[in-house]
XYZ file of C-alpha atoms in Angstrom:
114
model
C 103.314 97.169 83.910
C 103.756 100.834 84.541
C 103.786 103.296 81.632
C 107.502 103.946 82.266
C 108.241 100.202 82.001
C 106.339 99.929 78.716
C 108.235 102.895 77.259
C 111.622 101.707 78.517
C 110.955 98.208 77.126
C 109.975 99.712 73.757
C 106.624 97.899 73.890
C 103.832 98.628 71.424
C 100.462 98.997 73.154
C 97.089 99.084 71.398
C 93.530 99.833 72.428
C 90.829 97.324 71.446
C 87.133 98.278 71.662
C 84.755 95.690 73.085
C 81.806 97.000 71.037
C 82.951 98.237 67.607
C 86.077 96.031 67.508
C 88.136 99.100 66.638
C 91.867 98.866 67.289
C 94.558 101.512 67.350
C 97.920 102.525 68.791
C 98.303 104.013 72.270
C 100.507 107.088 72.687
C 102.451 106.024 75.781
C 104.550 109.203 75.806
C 101.429 111.390 75.948
C 99.981 109.284 78.782
C 103.259 109.533 80.690
C 103.239 113.344 80.312
C 99.708 113.619 81.690
C 99.552 110.773 84.235
C 103.202 110.120 85.102
C 105.443 107.097 84.656
C 103.918 105.144 87.550
C 100.472 105.114 85.911
C 99.266 101.742 84.646
C 96.793 100.735 81.933
C 96.093 97.410 83.663
C 92.384 96.910 84.394
C 91.504 100.301 82.850
C 88.488 100.616 80.575
C 88.604 103.961 78.784
C 85.739 105.054 76.531
C 86.094 104.279 72.832
C 86.750 107.475 70.892
C 85.109 106.372 67.651
C 82.091 108.576 66.926
C 78.833 106.953 68.030
C 80.472 104.007 69.799
C 79.455 103.596 73.461
C 82.078 100.896 74.052
C 85.042 100.689 76.348
C 88.527 99.691 75.323
C 91.012 97.198 76.727
C 94.714 97.886 76.503
C 96.958 95.193 75.052
C 100.693 94.788 74.517
C 101.761 93.530 71.110
C 104.282 90.723 70.884
C 104.749 89.842 67.234
C 101.332 89.059 65.765
C 99.788 88.482 69.220
C 98.177 91.005 71.555
C 98.224 90.284 75.283
C 95.901 92.149 77.679
C 97.677 94.283 80.260
C 94.961 93.371 82.770
C 95.686 91.597 86.021
C 92.035 90.551 86.316
C 91.832 87.321 84.342
C 89.008 86.388 81.968
C 86.591 84.037 83.698
C 87.247 85.477 87.157
C 84.318 86.737 89.266
C 85.505 90.335 88.702
C 85.574 89.842 84.920
C 82.082 88.332 84.900
C 80.738 91.171 87.065
C 82.225 93.759 84.670
C 80.781 91.953 81.618
C 77.339 91.814 83.241
C 77.400 95.553 84.069
C 78.504 96.469 80.543
C 75.869 94.252 78.923
C 73.151 95.824 81.091
C 74.403 99.351 80.283
C 74.491 98.742 76.529
C 71.130 96.967 76.423
C 69.516 99.789 78.433
C 70.806 102.158 75.737
C 69.090 100.068 73.031
C 72.086 98.065 71.796
C 71.698 94.324 71.207
C 73.859 91.362 70.346
C 73.459 89.720 66.927
C 75.754 86.887 65.862
C 78.166 87.685 68.676
C 78.537 91.381 67.803
C 76.987 94.472 69.342
C 74.427 96.153 67.060
C 73.397 99.813 67.369
C 69.794 100.776 68.069
C 67.787 100.833 64.841
C 70.346 98.854 62.838
C 69.007 95.890 60.857
C 71.677 93.360 61.765
C 75.355 93.026 62.526
C 77.604 94.239 59.743
C 80.181 91.717 58.600
C 83.769 92.858 59.057
């Protein structure tokens, strides 16, 4: 979906960080002003803006209590696996590690429960 379609359809879009699990609203109007109405968030991986987080975010459209990725690349596809492998290598090279299914910062004891 294009930004203009999301705005016209009154959709709520969120960002969801793959590393810190942060979530927040996306300002579609601001994106439209800068990028134009034909811009799409599908298959985009912007940097997380939380201080100290090296993660990338996925964009999702809310529908009631559910959030659906705007991506056209499906989980489990060769492209998705290649992206996951590159991200894992990048984070591990920076000293991050996975503990109990969550990314843990360099020097941290263990994953913090949420």
